[in-house]
Each structure stands twice: as C-alpha cells, then as structure tokens.
Backbone as JSON, one array per atom type, in Angstrom:
{
  "sequence": "MSVKVSINKSQVAMKIRDAGEKTIGIVSQTVLDDCNEYAPDDQDGLVDSSAIHSDLLNGKLVWKTPFARYLYHGVLMVDEKTGSAWAREGQTKVKASPEVKLKFDKLKHPKAGSHWCERAKADHGKEWREIYEKVLRQGLNK",
  "N": [[81.86, 43.16, 49.48], [80.54, 40.27, 48.02], [77.68, 38.31, 47.32], [76.62, 35.16, 46.34], [73.86, 33.5, 45.14], [72.42, 30.44, 44.54], [69.79, 28.8, 43.0], [68.05, 25.85, 42.93], [66.04, 25.24, 40.54], [64.45, 23.1, 39.61], [64.22, 21.48, 41.85], [62.85, 23.18, 43.6], [60.49, 23.52, 42.15], [59.54, 20.89, 42.2], [59.08, 20.55, 44.92], [57.04, 22.42, 45.35], [55.06, 21.36, 43.67], [54.63, 18.81, 44.89], [53.74, 19.61, 47.44], [51.44, 20.97, 46.71], [49.89, 18.91, 45.53], [49.47, 17.19, 47.71], [48.05, 18.91, 49.35], [45.72, 19.43, 47.83], [44.56, 16.87, 47.85], [43.99, 16.5, 50.63], [42.31, 18.7, 51.22], [40.27, 18.21, 49.38], [39.16, 15.83, 50.4], [38.14, 16.78, 52.81], [36.27, 18.65, 51.87], [34.56, 16.92, 50.46], [33.59, 15.31, 52.57], [32.23, 17.27, 54.07], [30.34, 18.2, 52.16], [28.85, 15.87, 51.84], [27.4, 15.78, 54.18], [25.28, 17.35, 53.62], [24.03, 16.13, 51.59], [21.28, 14.29, 50.31], [20.6, 11.1, 51.56], [19.2, 8.6, 52.14], [19.42, 5.87, 51.74], [22.08, 5.22, 51.53], [23.28, 5.07, 48.94], [23.94, 7.42, 47.39], [25.92, 8.94, 48.82], [27.82, 6.91, 49.16], [28.52, 6.53, 46.49], [30.0, 8.8, 45.99], [32.35, 8.38, 47.37], [33.42, 6.32, 45.91], [33.61, 7.25, 43.21], [34.84, 9.77, 43.17], [37.79, 11.71, 42.52], [40.05, 12.42, 44.48], [42.74, 13.26, 44.64], [43.02, 14.86, 42.46], [41.21, 16.79, 42.93], [38.56, 16.37, 42.15], [35.23, 15.94, 42.65], [32.65, 13.62, 42.71], [29.33, 12.55, 42.43], [27.82, 9.75, 41.62], [25.17, 8.33, 40.6], [22.15, 6.91, 39.25], [20.27, 8.74, 40.02], [21.47, 11.03, 40.98], [21.79, 13.59, 39.7], [19.18, 14.41, 39.51], [18.45, 14.57, 42.26], [20.28, 16.54, 43.01], [19.44, 18.89, 41.76], [16.98, 19.11, 42.93], [14.37, 19.05, 42.04], [11.5, 17.54, 40.53], [12.26, 15.36, 37.93], [11.81, 14.21, 34.66], [11.34, 11.69, 32.07], [11.8, 12.9, 28.89], [10.21, 12.17, 26.69], [8.2, 10.42, 27.62], [7.25, 11.56, 29.95], [7.41, 10.4, 32.39], [8.66, 9.76, 35.69], [10.33, 7.65, 35.75], [12.84, 7.09, 33.78], [13.78, 5.94, 30.54], [16.43, 3.61, 29.89], [19.56, 5.11, 29.46], [18.54, 7.57, 28.8], [18.33, 11.1, 29.27], [16.99, 12.93, 31.85], [14.57, 15.62, 32.12], [13.55, 18.72, 33.63], [10.41, 18.6, 35.22], [7.36, 20.01, 34.05], [4.61, 21.69, 35.18], [7.12, 22.92, 37.49], [8.1, 20.77, 40.12], [8.99, 20.67, 43.37], [11.29, 18.65, 45.21], [10.91, 16.76, 48.24], [12.93, 16.22, 50.99], [14.16, 13.51, 52.96], [15.12, 13.94, 56.2], [16.07, 12.46, 58.27], [18.43, 10.84, 58.41], [20.41, 12.61, 57.48], [20.29, 15.63, 58.69], [20.65, 18.08, 57.36], [20.07, 17.58, 54.76], [19.39, 18.1, 51.32], [18.79, 19.81, 48.19], [21.36, 20.96, 45.89], [23.74, 20.49, 47.38], [26.54, 20.96, 47.5], [26.91, 23.72, 47.1], [25.59, 24.71, 49.35], [27.11, 23.59, 51.4], [29.54, 24.86, 50.86], [28.84, 27.51, 51.4], [28.56, 27.39, 54.15], [31.02, 26.28, 55.01], [33.12, 27.21, 53.47], [35.08, 29.15, 54.18], [36.53, 27.79, 56.14], [37.56, 25.74, 54.55], [39.32, 27.18, 52.89], [41.13, 28.06, 54.84], [42.19, 25.61, 55.76], [43.4, 24.74, 53.38], [45.39, 26.75, 53.01], [46.92, 26.37, 55.36], [47.8, 23.65, 55.17], [49.2, 23.73, 52.74], [51.18, 25.61, 53.34], [52.55, 24.2, 55.36], [53.5, 22.05, 53.85], [55.25, 23.35, 52.12], [57.15, 24.31, 53.84], [58.69, 22.23, 54.67]],
  "CA": [[81.55, 41.76, 49.66], [79.48, 39.83, 47.12], [77.0, 37.08, 47.72], [76.08, 34.45, 45.19], [72.8, 32.58, 45.54], [72.02, 29.51, 43.49], [68.5, 28.17, 43.28], [67.78, 24.66, 42.13], [64.66, 25.46, 40.1], [63.7, 21.83, 39.5], [63.93, 21.03, 43.22], [61.81, 24.07, 44.1], [59.25, 23.18, 41.43], [59.08, 19.59, 42.69], [58.56, 20.77, 46.27], [55.76, 23.11, 45.2], [54.12, 20.39, 43.1], [54.31, 17.82, 45.91], [52.94, 20.26, 48.48], [50.13, 21.26, 46.12], [49.14, 17.65, 45.37], [49.05, 16.74, 49.04], [47.05, 19.87, 49.82], [44.47, 19.19, 47.1], [43.98, 15.63, 48.37], [43.46, 16.7, 51.98], [41.18, 19.62, 51.15], [39.19, 17.52, 48.66], [38.51, 14.91, 51.33], [37.38, 17.61, 53.75], [35.12, 19.2, 51.14], [33.65, 15.81, 50.2], [32.93, 14.96, 53.84], [31.28, 18.34, 54.41], [29.23, 18.17, 51.19], [28.01, 14.69, 52.08], [26.49, 16.06, 55.29], [24.15, 18.08, 53.05], [23.48, 15.31, 50.52], [20.24, 13.35, 50.72], [21.2, 9.76, 51.48], [18.43, 7.73, 53.02], [19.76, 4.47, 51.55], [23.54, 5.14, 51.38], [23.8, 5.01, 47.58], [24.5, 8.66, 46.88], [27.18, 9.23, 49.51], [28.76, 5.84, 48.81], [29.0, 6.76, 45.13], [31.0, 9.87, 46.0], [33.62, 7.78, 47.82], [33.91, 5.44, 44.83], [33.85, 7.91, 41.92], [35.61, 11.01, 43.27], [39.24, 11.66, 42.33], [40.46, 13.42, 45.46], [44.07, 13.81, 44.38], [42.88, 15.88, 41.42], [40.18, 17.74, 43.34], [37.31, 16.12, 41.42], [34.23, 15.29, 43.48], [31.61, 13.08, 41.83], [28.24, 11.73, 42.97], [27.42, 9.08, 40.39], [24.08, 7.36, 40.67], [21.15, 7.31, 38.25], [19.4, 9.79, 40.57], [22.27, 12.1, 41.58], [21.46, 14.87, 39.08], [17.78, 14.64, 39.91], [18.46, 15.04, 43.65], [21.08, 17.75, 43.14], [18.6, 20.03, 41.36], [15.9, 19.19, 43.9], [13.05, 19.14, 41.41], [11.1, 16.33, 39.81], [12.76, 15.28, 36.56], [11.07, 13.16, 33.95], [11.73, 11.32, 30.72], [11.27, 13.94, 28.0], [9.2, 11.64, 25.77], [7.07, 9.76, 28.28], [6.78, 12.36, 31.08], [7.5, 9.56, 33.58], [9.85, 9.91, 36.52], [11.16, 6.49, 35.41], [13.35, 7.31, 32.43], [14.31, 4.78, 29.81], [17.87, 3.5, 30.04], [20.34, 5.97, 28.57], [17.86, 8.85, 28.57], [18.57, 12.18, 30.22], [15.73, 13.52, 32.31], [14.4, 17.07, 32.09], [12.68, 19.2, 34.72], [8.98, 18.5, 34.96], [6.67, 21.29, 33.93], [5.2, 22.71, 36.05], [8.17, 22.45, 38.38], [7.68, 20.16, 41.38], [10.15, 20.57, 44.26], [11.4, 17.4, 45.97], [10.97, 16.85, 49.71], [14.03, 15.34, 51.38], [14.14, 12.86, 54.26], [16.21, 14.53, 56.98], [16.34, 11.61, 59.41], [19.85, 10.45, 58.42], [21.18, 13.84, 57.31], [19.38, 16.75, 58.98], [20.85, 19.19, 56.43], [19.86, 17.05, 53.41], [18.61, 18.9, 50.39], [19.39, 20.0, 46.87], [22.54, 21.84, 45.77], [24.48, 20.26, 48.62], [27.89, 21.54, 47.49], [26.82, 25.17, 47.29], [25.21, 24.98, 50.74], [28.28, 23.27, 52.22], [30.52, 25.92, 50.65], [28.39, 28.71, 52.12], [28.8, 27.18, 55.58], [32.37, 25.81, 55.33], [34.12, 27.71, 52.52], [36.18, 29.83, 54.87], [37.33, 26.73, 56.76], [38.29, 25.05, 53.49], [40.45, 28.04, 52.51], [42.11, 28.04, 55.93], [42.86, 24.3, 55.72], [44.26, 24.76, 52.2], [46.55, 27.59, 53.28], [47.73, 25.75, 56.42], [48.46, 22.44, 54.68], [50.17, 24.12, 51.73], [52.32, 26.22, 54.04], [53.3, 23.12, 56.02], [54.21, 21.29, 52.81], [56.34, 24.16, 51.56], [58.15, 24.58, 54.88], [59.42, 21.0, 55.04]],
  "C": [[80.42, 41.38, 48.72], [78.92, 38.49, 47.61], [76.41, 36.45, 46.46], [75.05, 33.44, 45.7], [72.43, 31.73, 44.34], [70.72, 28.83, 43.9], [68.33, 26.99, 42.34], [66.3, 24.71, 41.73], [63.86, 24.16, 40.04], [63.34, 21.3, 40.89], [62.82, 21.88, 43.83], [60.47, 23.73, 43.45], [58.68, 21.86, 41.93], [58.46, 19.73, 44.08], [57.19, 21.44, 46.23], [54.7, 22.14, 44.68], [53.68, 19.37, 44.15], [53.42, 18.4, 47.01], [51.53, 20.54, 47.96], [49.28, 20.01, 45.98], [48.63, 17.14, 46.7], [47.91, 17.63, 49.56], [45.71, 19.62, 49.14], [43.79, 17.93, 47.61], [43.32, 15.81, 49.72], [42.23, 17.6, 51.95], [40.0, 18.96, 50.43], [38.45, 16.56, 49.57], [37.64, 15.66, 52.33], [36.12, 18.15, 53.08], [34.09, 18.1, 50.88], [32.88, 15.43, 51.46], [31.88, 16.01, 54.22], [30.09, 18.34, 53.46], [28.29, 17.0, 51.47], [27.09, 14.87, 53.28], [25.22, 16.75, 54.8], [23.44, 17.26, 51.96], [22.37, 14.41, 51.05], [20.79, 11.93, 50.56], [20.45, 8.8, 52.39], [18.78, 6.26, 52.86], [21.24, 4.26, 51.23], [24.08, 5.21, 49.96], [24.51, 6.26, 47.12], [25.86, 8.97, 47.51], [28.23, 8.16, 49.19], [29.35, 6.06, 47.41], [30.09, 7.84, 45.1], [32.36, 9.35, 46.46], [34.25, 6.94, 46.71], [34.37, 6.23, 43.61], [34.64, 9.21, 41.99], [37.1, 10.75, 43.08], [39.84, 12.75, 43.21], [41.82, 14.05, 45.16], [44.06, 14.87, 43.29], [41.76, 16.86, 41.71], [38.85, 17.57, 42.63], [36.35, 15.32, 42.3], [33.06, 14.87, 42.59], [30.61, 12.27, 42.65], [27.62, 11.07, 41.76], [26.42, 7.96, 40.68], [23.07, 7.79, 39.6], [20.29, 8.48, 38.72], [20.16, 10.98, 41.13], [21.9, 13.47, 41.01], [20.07, 15.33, 39.51], [17.73, 15.21, 41.33], [19.21, 16.37, 43.78], [20.24, 18.99, 42.79], [17.38, 20.18, 42.25], [14.51, 19.38, 43.31], [12.77, 17.83, 40.67], [11.62, 16.42, 38.38], [12.13, 14.06, 35.91], [11.7, 12.85, 32.61], [11.04, 12.3, 29.77], [10.14, 13.42, 27.1], [7.97, 11.11, 26.49], [6.47, 10.6, 29.41], [6.84, 11.6, 32.4], [8.77, 9.87, 34.37], [10.82, 8.74, 36.31], [11.61, 6.64, 33.97], [13.84, 6.0, 31.83], [15.83, 4.78, 29.94], [18.58, 4.36, 28.99], [19.72, 7.33, 28.29], [18.23, 9.86, 29.65], [17.24, 12.81, 30.57], [15.77, 15.04, 32.17], [13.5, 17.46, 33.25], [11.22, 19.09, 34.29], [8.38, 19.89, 34.86], [5.19, 21.05, 34.2], [6.2, 22.08, 37.02], [7.6, 21.94, 39.7], [8.93, 19.98, 42.24], [10.12, 19.25, 45.03], [11.39, 17.7, 47.47], [11.99, 15.81, 50.15], [13.84, 14.8, 52.79], [15.35, 13.39, 55.03], [16.58, 13.69, 58.2], [17.84, 11.27, 59.51], [20.77, 11.67, 58.33], [20.25, 15.03, 57.51], [19.5, 17.93, 58.02], [20.58, 18.79, 54.98], [18.99, 17.96, 52.57], [19.35, 19.01, 49.07], [20.62, 20.9, 46.97], [23.45, 21.73, 47.0], [25.88, 20.88, 48.63], [27.86, 23.05, 47.72], [26.49, 25.5, 48.75], [26.37, 24.66, 51.68], [29.34, 24.36, 52.08], [30.13, 27.18, 51.41], [28.69, 28.59, 53.61], [30.26, 26.89, 55.92], [33.47, 26.39, 54.44], [35.32, 28.37, 53.17], [37.11, 28.81, 55.53], [38.17, 26.01, 55.7], [39.49, 25.86, 53.05], [41.54, 28.02, 53.57], [42.88, 26.73, 55.96], [43.83, 24.27, 54.54], [45.54, 25.54, 52.48], [47.48, 26.94, 54.3], [48.5, 24.54, 55.89], [49.5, 22.78, 53.63], [51.4, 24.74, 52.37], [53.19, 25.15, 54.72], [54.11, 22.33, 54.99], [55.38, 22.05, 52.23], [57.46, 24.41, 52.58], [58.91, 23.34, 55.31], [60.82, 21.03, 54.51]]
}
C-alpha cells in the first residue's frame, strides 16, 4: 500500500507568517505594557510617546521624547559644548563628567528608573516567552 501526501507550501507559509505576525503584535504589546511600568513618567510624556511611536506589529518599541535617552541611561546628560542640561536644538547630549545619577519620582510608577526594558525583561522575560509560544501555537493550530 502506498500513501501520497501533498503539501501546499504557499498555504503553509502563509499560515506561519500570519501566526507569527499576530504573535509579534500581541507579545510586543505585553512587553510595552510591562516596560512602561518601569519607565519614569511623572507627567505622562514618556509612556504616551511609546504608544504613539512604537510599531507593535513589527516588534519595535520606541520611547520618543527629547528626554527619553537621558532618562533611559539614568545619568545627567549635558550639551557637549555648553555643559548645560539644556541642550541646543538638534544637539545630542553626552554624559556629564563626573557622572551624576538621576533620582526618579516613584509616586506614579513605583518601579520607575533607568534601563526600564532590561529590568522588565529580568522580571517578565519568562512570561513573555511563554505568551509567545502559546499564541504562536494557537495561531498554527487553527
């Protein structure tokens, strides 16, 4: 007895692509939400910027404010020429020397601080992997 199996490669590829895209979007939103719990945000600008500028369907998370980089590194950054914390428009700040660590207001976000994505990953990375695997499996089993 012989058995012949035919696989529609384009249909399989489309199913994998669709499941992957959906999975990336869901996991990206979860990661963004978790990271924002660690982001300093006493006036809503930083977290709001992540909702506006992130591209969740492509897994790209972005915090885009004039002070996002400064807060992410958690150290005072200054205009390279003037030494002022107020940089001229279009200028990229550099770390102040000697290094001065920032103090974060924890009233709104008790976990607020620098390097918020790394700290969120340390606390939630395993959950993110589990969500990814579960959602991808569900998408492939449809």
